[in-house]
PDB file of C-alpha atoms and ligand atoms in Angstrom:
ATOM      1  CA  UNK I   1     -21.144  -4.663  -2.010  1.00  0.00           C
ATOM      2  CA  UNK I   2     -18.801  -4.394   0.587  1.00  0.00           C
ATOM      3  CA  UNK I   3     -15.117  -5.147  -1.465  1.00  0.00           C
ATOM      4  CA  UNK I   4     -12.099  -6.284   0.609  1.00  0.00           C
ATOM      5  CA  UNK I   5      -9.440  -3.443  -0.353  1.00  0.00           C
ATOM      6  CA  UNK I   6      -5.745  -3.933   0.147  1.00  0.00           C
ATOM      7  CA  UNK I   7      -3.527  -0.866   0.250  1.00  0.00           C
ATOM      8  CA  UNK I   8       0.125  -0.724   0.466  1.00  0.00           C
ATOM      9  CA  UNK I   9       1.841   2.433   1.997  1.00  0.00           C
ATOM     10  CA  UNK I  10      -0.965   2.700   3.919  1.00  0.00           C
ATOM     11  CA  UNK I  11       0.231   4.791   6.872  1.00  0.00           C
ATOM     12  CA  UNK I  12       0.956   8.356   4.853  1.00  0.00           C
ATOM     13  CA  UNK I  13      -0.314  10.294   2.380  1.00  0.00           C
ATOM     14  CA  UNK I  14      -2.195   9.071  -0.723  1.00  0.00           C
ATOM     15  CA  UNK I  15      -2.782   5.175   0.697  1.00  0.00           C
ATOM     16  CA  UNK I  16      -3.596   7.031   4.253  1.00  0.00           C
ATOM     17  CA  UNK I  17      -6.107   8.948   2.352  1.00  0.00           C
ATOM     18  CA  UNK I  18      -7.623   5.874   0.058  1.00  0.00           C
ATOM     19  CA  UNK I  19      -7.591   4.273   3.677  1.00  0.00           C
ATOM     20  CA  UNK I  20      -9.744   6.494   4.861  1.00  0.00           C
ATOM     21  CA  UNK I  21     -12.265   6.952   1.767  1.00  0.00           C
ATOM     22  CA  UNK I  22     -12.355   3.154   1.269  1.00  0.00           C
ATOM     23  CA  UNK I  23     -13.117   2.739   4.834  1.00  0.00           C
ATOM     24  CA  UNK I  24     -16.068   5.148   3.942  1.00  0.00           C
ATOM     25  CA  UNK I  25     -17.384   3.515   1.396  1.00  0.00           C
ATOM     26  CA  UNK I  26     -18.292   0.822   3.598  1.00  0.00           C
ATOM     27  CA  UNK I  27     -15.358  -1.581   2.267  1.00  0.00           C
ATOM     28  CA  UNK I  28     -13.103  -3.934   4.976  1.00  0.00           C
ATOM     29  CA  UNK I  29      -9.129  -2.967   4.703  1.00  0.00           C
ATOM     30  CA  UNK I  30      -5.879  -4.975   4.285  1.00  0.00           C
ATOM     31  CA  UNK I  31      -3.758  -2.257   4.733  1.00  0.00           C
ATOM     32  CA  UNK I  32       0.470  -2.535   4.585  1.00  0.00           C
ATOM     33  CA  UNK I  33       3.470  -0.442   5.483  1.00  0.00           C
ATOM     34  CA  UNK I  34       6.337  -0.925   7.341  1.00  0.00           C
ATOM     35  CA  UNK I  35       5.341   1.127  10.517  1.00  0.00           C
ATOM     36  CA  UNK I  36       4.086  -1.142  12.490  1.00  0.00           C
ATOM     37  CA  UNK I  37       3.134   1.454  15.297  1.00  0.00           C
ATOM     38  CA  UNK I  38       1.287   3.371  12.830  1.00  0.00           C
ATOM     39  CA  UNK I  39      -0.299   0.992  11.392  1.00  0.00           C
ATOM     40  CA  UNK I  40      -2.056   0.049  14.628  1.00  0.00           C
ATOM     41  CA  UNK I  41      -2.975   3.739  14.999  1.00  0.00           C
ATOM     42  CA  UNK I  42      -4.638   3.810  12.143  1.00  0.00           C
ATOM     43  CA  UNK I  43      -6.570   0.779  12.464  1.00  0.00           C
ATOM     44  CA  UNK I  44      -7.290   1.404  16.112  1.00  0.00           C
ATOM     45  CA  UNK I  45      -9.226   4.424  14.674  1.00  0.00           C
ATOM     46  CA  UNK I  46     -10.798   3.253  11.653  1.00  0.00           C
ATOM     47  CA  UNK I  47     -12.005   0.054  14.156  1.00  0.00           C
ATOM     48  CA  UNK I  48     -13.400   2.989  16.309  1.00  0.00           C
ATOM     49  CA  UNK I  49     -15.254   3.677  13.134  1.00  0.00           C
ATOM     50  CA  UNK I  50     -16.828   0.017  13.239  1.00  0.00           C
ATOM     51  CA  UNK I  51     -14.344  -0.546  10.279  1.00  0.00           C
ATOM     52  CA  UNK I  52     -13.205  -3.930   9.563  1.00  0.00           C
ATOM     53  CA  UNK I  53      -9.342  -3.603   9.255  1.00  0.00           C
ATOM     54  CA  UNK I  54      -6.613  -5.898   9.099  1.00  0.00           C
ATOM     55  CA  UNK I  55      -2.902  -5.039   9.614  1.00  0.00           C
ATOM     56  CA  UNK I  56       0.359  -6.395   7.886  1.00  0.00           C
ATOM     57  CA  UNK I  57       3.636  -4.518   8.785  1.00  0.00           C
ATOM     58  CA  UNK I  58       6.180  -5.513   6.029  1.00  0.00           C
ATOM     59  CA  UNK I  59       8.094  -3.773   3.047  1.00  0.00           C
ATOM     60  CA  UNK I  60       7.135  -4.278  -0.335  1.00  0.00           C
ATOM     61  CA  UNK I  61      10.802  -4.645  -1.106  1.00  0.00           C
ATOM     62  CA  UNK I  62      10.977  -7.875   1.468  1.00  0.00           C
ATOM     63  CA  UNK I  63       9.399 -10.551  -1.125  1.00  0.00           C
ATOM     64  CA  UNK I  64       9.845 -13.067   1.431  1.00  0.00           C
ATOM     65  CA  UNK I  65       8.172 -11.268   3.752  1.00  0.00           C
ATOM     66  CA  UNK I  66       4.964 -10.588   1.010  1.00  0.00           C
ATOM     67  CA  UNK I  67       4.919 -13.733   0.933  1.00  0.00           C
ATOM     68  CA  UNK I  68       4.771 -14.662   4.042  1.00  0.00           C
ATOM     69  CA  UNK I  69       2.170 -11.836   4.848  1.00  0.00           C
ATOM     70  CA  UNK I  70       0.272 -13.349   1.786  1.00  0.00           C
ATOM     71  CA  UNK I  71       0.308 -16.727   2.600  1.00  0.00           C
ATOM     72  CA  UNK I  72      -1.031 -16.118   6.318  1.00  0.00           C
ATOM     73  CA  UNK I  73      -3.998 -14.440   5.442  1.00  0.00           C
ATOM     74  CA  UNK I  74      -6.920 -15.476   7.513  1.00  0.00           C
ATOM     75  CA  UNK I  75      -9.615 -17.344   5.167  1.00  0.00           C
ATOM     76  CA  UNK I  76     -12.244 -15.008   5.510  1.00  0.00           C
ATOM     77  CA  UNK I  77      -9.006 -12.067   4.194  1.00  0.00           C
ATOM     78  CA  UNK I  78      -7.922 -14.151   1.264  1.00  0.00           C
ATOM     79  CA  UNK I  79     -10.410 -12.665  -1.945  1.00  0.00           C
ATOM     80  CA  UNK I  80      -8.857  -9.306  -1.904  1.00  0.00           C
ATOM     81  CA  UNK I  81     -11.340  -7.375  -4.500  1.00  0.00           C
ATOM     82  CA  UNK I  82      -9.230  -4.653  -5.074  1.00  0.00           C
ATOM     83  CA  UNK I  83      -5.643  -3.796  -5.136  1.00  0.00           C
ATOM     84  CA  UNK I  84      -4.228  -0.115  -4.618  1.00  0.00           C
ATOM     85  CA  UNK I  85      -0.653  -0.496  -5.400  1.00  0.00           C
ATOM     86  CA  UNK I  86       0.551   2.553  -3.618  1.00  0.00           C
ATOM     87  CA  UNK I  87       3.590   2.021  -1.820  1.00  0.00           C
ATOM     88  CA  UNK I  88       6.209   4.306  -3.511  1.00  0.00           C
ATOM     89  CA  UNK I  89       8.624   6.806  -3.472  1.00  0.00           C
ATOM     90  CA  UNK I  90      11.150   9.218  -4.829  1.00  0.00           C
ATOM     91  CA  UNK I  91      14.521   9.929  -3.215  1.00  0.00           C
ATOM     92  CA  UNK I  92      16.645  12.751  -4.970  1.00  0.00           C
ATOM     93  CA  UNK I  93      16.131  14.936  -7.705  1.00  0.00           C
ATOM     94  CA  UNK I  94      20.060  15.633  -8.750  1.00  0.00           C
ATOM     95  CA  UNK I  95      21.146  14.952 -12.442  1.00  0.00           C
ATOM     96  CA  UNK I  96      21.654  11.589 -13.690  1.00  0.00           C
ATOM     97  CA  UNK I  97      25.512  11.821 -13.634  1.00  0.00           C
ATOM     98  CA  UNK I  98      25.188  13.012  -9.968  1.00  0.00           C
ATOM     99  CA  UNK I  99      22.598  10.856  -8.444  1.00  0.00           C
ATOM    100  CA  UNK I 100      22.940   8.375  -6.094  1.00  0.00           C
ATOM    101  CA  UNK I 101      22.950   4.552  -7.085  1.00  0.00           C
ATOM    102  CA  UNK I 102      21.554   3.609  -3.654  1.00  0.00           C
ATOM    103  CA  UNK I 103      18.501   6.353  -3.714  1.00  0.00           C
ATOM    104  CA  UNK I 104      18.073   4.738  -7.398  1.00  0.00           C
ATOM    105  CA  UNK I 105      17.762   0.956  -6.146  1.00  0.00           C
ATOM    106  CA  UNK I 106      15.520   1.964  -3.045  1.00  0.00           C
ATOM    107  CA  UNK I 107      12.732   3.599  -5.696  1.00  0.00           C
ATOM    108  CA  UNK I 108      13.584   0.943  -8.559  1.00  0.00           C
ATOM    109  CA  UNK I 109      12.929  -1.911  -5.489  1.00  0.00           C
ATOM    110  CA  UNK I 110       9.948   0.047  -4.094  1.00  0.00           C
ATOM    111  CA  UNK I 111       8.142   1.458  -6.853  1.00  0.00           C
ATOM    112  CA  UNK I 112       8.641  -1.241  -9.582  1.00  0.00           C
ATOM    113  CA  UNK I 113       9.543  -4.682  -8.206  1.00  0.00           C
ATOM    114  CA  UNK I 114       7.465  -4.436  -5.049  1.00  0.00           C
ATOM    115  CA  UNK I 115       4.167  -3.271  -6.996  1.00  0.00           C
ATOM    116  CA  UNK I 116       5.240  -6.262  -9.212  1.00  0.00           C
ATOM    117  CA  UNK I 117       5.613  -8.495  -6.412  1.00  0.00           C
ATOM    118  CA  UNK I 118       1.795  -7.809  -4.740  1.00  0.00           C
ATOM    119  CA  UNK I 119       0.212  -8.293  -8.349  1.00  0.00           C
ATOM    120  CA  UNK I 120       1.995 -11.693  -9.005  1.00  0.00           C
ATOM    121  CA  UNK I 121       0.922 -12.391  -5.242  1.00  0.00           C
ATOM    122  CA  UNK I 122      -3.139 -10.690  -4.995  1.00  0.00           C
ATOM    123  CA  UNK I 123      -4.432 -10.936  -9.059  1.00  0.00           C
ATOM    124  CA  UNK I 124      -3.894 -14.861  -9.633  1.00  0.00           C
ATOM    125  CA  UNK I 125      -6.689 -15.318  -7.039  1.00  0.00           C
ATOM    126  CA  UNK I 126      -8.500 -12.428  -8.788  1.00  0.00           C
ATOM    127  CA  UNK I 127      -8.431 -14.612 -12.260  1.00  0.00           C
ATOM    128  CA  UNK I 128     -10.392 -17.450 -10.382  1.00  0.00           C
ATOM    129  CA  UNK I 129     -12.573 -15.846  -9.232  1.00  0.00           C
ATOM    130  CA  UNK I 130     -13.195 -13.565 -12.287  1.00  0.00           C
ATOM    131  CA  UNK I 131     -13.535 -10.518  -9.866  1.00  0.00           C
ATOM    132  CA  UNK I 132     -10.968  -7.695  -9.014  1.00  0.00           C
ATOM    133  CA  UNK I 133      -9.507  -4.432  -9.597  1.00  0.00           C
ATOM    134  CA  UNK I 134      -5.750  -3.340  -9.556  1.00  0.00           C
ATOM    135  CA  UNK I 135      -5.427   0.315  -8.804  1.00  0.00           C
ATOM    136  CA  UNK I 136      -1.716   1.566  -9.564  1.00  0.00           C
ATOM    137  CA  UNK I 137      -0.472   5.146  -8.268  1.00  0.00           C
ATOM    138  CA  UNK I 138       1.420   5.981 -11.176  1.00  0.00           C
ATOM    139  CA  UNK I 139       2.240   9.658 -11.782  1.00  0.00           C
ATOM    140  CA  UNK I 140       2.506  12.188 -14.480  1.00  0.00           C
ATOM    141  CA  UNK I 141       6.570  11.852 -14.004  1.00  0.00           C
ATOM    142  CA  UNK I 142       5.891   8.515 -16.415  1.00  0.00           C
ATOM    143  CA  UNK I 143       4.761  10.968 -19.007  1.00  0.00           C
ATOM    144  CA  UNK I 144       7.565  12.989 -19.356  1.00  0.00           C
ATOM    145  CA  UNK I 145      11.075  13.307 -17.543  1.00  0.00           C
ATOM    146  CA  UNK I 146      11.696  16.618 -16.455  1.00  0.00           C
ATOM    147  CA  UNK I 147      15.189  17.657 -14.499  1.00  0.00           C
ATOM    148  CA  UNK I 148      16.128  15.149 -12.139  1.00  0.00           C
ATOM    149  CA  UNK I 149      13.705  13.295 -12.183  1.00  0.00           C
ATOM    150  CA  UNK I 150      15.161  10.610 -14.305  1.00  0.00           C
ATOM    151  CA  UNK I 151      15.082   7.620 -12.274  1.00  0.00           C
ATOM    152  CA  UNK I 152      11.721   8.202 -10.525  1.00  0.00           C
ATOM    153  CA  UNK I 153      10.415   9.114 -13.706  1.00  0.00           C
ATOM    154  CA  UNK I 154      11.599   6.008 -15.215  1.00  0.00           C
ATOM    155  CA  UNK I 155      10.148   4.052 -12.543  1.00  0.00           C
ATOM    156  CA  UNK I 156       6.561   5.821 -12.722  1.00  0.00           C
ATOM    157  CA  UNK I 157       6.882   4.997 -16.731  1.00  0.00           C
ATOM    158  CA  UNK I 158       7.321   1.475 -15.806  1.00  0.00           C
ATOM    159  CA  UNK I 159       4.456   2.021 -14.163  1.00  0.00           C
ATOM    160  CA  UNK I 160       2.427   2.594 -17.242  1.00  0.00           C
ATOM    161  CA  UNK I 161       3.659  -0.257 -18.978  1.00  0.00           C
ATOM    162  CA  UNK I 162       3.328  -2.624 -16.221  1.00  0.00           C
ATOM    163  CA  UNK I 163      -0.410  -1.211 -15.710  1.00  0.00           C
ATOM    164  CA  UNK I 164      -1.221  -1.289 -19.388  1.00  0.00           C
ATOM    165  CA  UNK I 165       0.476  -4.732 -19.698  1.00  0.00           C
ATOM    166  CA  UNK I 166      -2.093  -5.978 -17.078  1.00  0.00           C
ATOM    167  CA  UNK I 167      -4.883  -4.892 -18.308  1.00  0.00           C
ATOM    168  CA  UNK I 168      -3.846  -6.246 -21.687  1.00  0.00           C
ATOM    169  CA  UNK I 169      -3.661  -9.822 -19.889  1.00  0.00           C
ATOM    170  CA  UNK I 170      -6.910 -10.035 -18.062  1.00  0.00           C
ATOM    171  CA  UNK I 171      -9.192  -8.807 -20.358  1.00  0.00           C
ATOM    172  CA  UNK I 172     -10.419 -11.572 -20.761  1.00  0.00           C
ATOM    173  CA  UNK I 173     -12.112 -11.223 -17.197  1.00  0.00           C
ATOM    174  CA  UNK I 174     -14.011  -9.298 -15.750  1.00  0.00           C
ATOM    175  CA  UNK I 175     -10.951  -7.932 -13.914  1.00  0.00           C
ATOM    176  CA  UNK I 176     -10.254  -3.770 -14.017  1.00  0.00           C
ATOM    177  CA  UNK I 177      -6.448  -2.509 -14.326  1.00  0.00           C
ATOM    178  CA  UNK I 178      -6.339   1.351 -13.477  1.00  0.00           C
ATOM    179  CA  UNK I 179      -3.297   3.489 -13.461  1.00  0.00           C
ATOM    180  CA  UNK I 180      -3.461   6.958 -11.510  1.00  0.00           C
ATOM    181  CA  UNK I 181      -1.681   9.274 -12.722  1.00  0.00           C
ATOM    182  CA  UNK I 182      -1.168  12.754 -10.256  1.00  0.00           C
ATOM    183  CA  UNK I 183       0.705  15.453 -10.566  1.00  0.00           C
ATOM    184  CA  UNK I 184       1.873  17.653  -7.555  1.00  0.00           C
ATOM    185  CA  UNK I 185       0.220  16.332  -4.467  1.00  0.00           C
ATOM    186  CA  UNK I 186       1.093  17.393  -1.257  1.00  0.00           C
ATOM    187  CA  UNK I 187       2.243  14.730   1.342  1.00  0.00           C
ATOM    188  CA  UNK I 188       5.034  13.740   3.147  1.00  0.00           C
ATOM    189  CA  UNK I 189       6.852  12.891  -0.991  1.00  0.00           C
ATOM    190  CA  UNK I 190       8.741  15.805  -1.546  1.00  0.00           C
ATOM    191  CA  UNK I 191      10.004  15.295   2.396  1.00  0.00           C
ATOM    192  CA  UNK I 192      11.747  12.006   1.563  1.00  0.00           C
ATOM    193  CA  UNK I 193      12.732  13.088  -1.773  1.00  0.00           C
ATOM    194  CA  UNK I 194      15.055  15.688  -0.326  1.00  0.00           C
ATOM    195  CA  UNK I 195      15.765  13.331   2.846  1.00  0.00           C
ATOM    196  CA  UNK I 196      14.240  15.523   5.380  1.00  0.00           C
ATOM    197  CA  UNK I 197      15.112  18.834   4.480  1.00  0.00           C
ATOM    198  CA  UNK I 198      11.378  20.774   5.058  1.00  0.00           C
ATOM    199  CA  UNK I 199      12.276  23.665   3.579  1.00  0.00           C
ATOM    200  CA  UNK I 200      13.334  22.566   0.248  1.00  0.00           C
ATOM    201  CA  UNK I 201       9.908  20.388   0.381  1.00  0.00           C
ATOM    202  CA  UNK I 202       8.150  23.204   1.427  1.00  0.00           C
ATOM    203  CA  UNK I 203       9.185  25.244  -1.928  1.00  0.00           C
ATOM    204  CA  UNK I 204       7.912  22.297  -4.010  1.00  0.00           C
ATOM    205  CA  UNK I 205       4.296  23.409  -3.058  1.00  0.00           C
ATOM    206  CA  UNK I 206       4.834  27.176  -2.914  1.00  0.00           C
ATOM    207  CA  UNK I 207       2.323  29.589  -4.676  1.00  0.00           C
ATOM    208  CA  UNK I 208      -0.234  26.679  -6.061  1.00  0.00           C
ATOM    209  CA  UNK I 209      -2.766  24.951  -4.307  1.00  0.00           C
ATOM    210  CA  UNK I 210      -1.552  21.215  -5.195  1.00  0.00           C
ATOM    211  CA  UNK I 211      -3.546  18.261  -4.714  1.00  0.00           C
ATOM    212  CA  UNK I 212      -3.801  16.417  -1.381  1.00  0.00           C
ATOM    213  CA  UNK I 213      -4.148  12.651  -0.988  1.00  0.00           C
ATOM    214  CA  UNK I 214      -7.679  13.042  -0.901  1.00  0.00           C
ATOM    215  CA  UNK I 215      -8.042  14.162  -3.893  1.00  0.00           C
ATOM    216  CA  UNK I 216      -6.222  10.875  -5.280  1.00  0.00           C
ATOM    217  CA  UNK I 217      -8.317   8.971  -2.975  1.00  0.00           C
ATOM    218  CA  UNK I 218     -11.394  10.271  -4.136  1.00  0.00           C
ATOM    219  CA  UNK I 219     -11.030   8.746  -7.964  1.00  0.00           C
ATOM    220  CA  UNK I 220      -9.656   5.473  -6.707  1.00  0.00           C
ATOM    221  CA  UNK I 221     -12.991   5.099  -4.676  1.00  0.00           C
ATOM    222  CA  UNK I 222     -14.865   6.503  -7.840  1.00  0.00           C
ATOM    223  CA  UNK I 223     -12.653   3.408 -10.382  1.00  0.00           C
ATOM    224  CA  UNK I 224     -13.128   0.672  -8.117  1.00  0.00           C
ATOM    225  CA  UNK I 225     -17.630   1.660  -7.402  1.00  0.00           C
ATOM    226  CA  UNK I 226     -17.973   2.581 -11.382  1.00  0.00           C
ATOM    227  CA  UNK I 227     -20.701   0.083 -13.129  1.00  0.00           C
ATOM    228  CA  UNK I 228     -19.072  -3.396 -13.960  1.00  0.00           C
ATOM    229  CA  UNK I 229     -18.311  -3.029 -17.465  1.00  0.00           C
ATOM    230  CA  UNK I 230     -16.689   1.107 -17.052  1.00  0.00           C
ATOM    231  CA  UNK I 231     -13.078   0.476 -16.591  1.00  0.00           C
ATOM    232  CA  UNK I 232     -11.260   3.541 -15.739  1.00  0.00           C
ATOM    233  CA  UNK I 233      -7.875   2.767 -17.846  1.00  0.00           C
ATOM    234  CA  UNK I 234      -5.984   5.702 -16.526  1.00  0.00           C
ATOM    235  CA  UNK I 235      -6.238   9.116 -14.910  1.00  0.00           C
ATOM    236  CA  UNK I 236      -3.895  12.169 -15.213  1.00  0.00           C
ATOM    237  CA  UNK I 237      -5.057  14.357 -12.137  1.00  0.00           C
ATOM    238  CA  UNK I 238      -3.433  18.245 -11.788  1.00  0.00           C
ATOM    239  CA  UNK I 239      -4.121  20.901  -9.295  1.00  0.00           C
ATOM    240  CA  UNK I 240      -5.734  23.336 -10.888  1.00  0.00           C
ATOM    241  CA  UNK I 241      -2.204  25.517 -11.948  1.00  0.00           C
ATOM    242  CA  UNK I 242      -0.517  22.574 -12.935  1.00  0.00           C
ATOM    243  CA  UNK I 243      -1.079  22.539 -16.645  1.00  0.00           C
ATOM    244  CA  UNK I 244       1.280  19.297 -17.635  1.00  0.00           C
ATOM    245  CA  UNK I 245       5.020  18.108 -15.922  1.00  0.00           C
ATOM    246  CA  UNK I 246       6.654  21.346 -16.017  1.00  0.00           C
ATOM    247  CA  UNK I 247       4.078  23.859 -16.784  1.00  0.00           C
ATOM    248  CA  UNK I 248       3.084  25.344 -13.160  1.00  0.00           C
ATOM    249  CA  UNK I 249       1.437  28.971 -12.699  1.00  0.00           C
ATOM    250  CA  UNK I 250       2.621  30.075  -8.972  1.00  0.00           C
ATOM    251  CA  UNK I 251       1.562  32.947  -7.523  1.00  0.00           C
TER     252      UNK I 251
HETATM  253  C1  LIG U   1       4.573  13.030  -8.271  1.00  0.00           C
HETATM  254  C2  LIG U   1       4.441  14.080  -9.289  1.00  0.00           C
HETATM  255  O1  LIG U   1       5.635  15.781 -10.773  1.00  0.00           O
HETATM  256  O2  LIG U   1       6.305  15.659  -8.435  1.00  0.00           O
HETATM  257  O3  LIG U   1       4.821  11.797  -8.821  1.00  0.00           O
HETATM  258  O4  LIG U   1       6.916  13.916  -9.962  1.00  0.00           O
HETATM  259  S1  LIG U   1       5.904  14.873  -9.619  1.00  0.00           S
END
């Protein structure tokens, strides 16, 4: 059945890549980010594809502007089918008595209250209609903390709860709740987390093969096609040297 999927962060990376695999699978895409420009890119070439896309440039952060985005969906847009909660970041990775109270806000906004904000706006509908699937990008940082990671950690743990609190409400439905959980995934994350500087980034990914957001992509596609009554809770995914948070075999 072809499923209305909305993505947020859609124009990098992992919601790029579940973008791009969704759009495969035959599905029609509500996809957000706050590029606006590259968000019509993309859907100028997934349209080329005879994909049925529909654009909404805002930041999860901007409730009023969620709203808004919500709100003016066009009728035949409104039963989203599944959600891919994406849209996330990390900014810094210095100790927690060094790190910086506006990098914290920007990933606590981001990561926690705008996910929060797109469930409390896309899975009421779902409840009527006893139909839907939430997909949250959590990572294996909400496992375990490891050095300076603190803060994004802490908001990829609230991840967990917020996924396994969800799935706790709606089961009486036939709704799914699925938190992914990657480890070291190459995209444009370790980029912002040291604000631009490529060469520290580039040191995140030395000597291992990590994941790309294909890989990610891949098992969202698989959670949201699986037979009705196979929910896939939650999914720790490693490159193949990445044995947990801090174990990692370089070459
Ligand atoms: C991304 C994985 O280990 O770089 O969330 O934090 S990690």
């Amino acid at each position: 059945m072809n499923k209305i999927v909305l993505i947020t962060g859609a124009t990098s990376g992992i919601g790029l890549a579940c973008a791009k695999k969704f759009a495969e699978n035959g599905d029609k895409l509500i996809l957000t980010g706050r590029n606006e420009q590259r968000l019509a890119e993309i859907s100028k070439s997934l349209k080329e594809k005879n994909v049925k896309v529909l654009t909404l440039a805002f930041d999860v952060r901007d409730r009023e502007a969620a709203i808004q985005s919500f709100n003016n969906l066009p009728e035949e847009w409104k039963e989203i089918d599944v959600l891919v909660n994406n849209a996330g970041l990390a900014l810094g990775l210095e100790p927690e008595y060094e790190g910086s109270l506006e990098d914290w806000e920007t990933m606590i906004d981001t990561n926690i209250k705008g996910l929060l904000t797109m469930t409390r706006l896309v899975v009421p509908g779902m409840v009527k209609r006893n139909r839907g699937h939430i997909i949250n990008v959590g990572s294996i940082a909400g496992d375990a903390a490891y050095a300076g990671g603190n803060v994004y950690c802490a908001t990829k743990a609230a991840v967990k709860a917020i996924t396994d609190g969800l799935r706790i409400d709606v089961a009486h439905t036939a709704i799914r709740v699925t938190n992914l959980k990657p480890g070291l995934v190459e995209t444009n994350f370790s980029n912002t987390r040291f604000h631009g500087d490529t060469d520290r980034a580039a040191k995140v990914y030395e000597g291992i093969k990590p994941l790309i957001g294909d890989d990610i992509a891949d098992v969202a596609v698989y959670a949201a096609n699986a037979p009705e009554h196979v929910q896939i809770a939650e999914v720790t995914i490693l490159a193949t040297h990445q044995a947990s948070v801090s174990v990692i075999k370089r070459k």
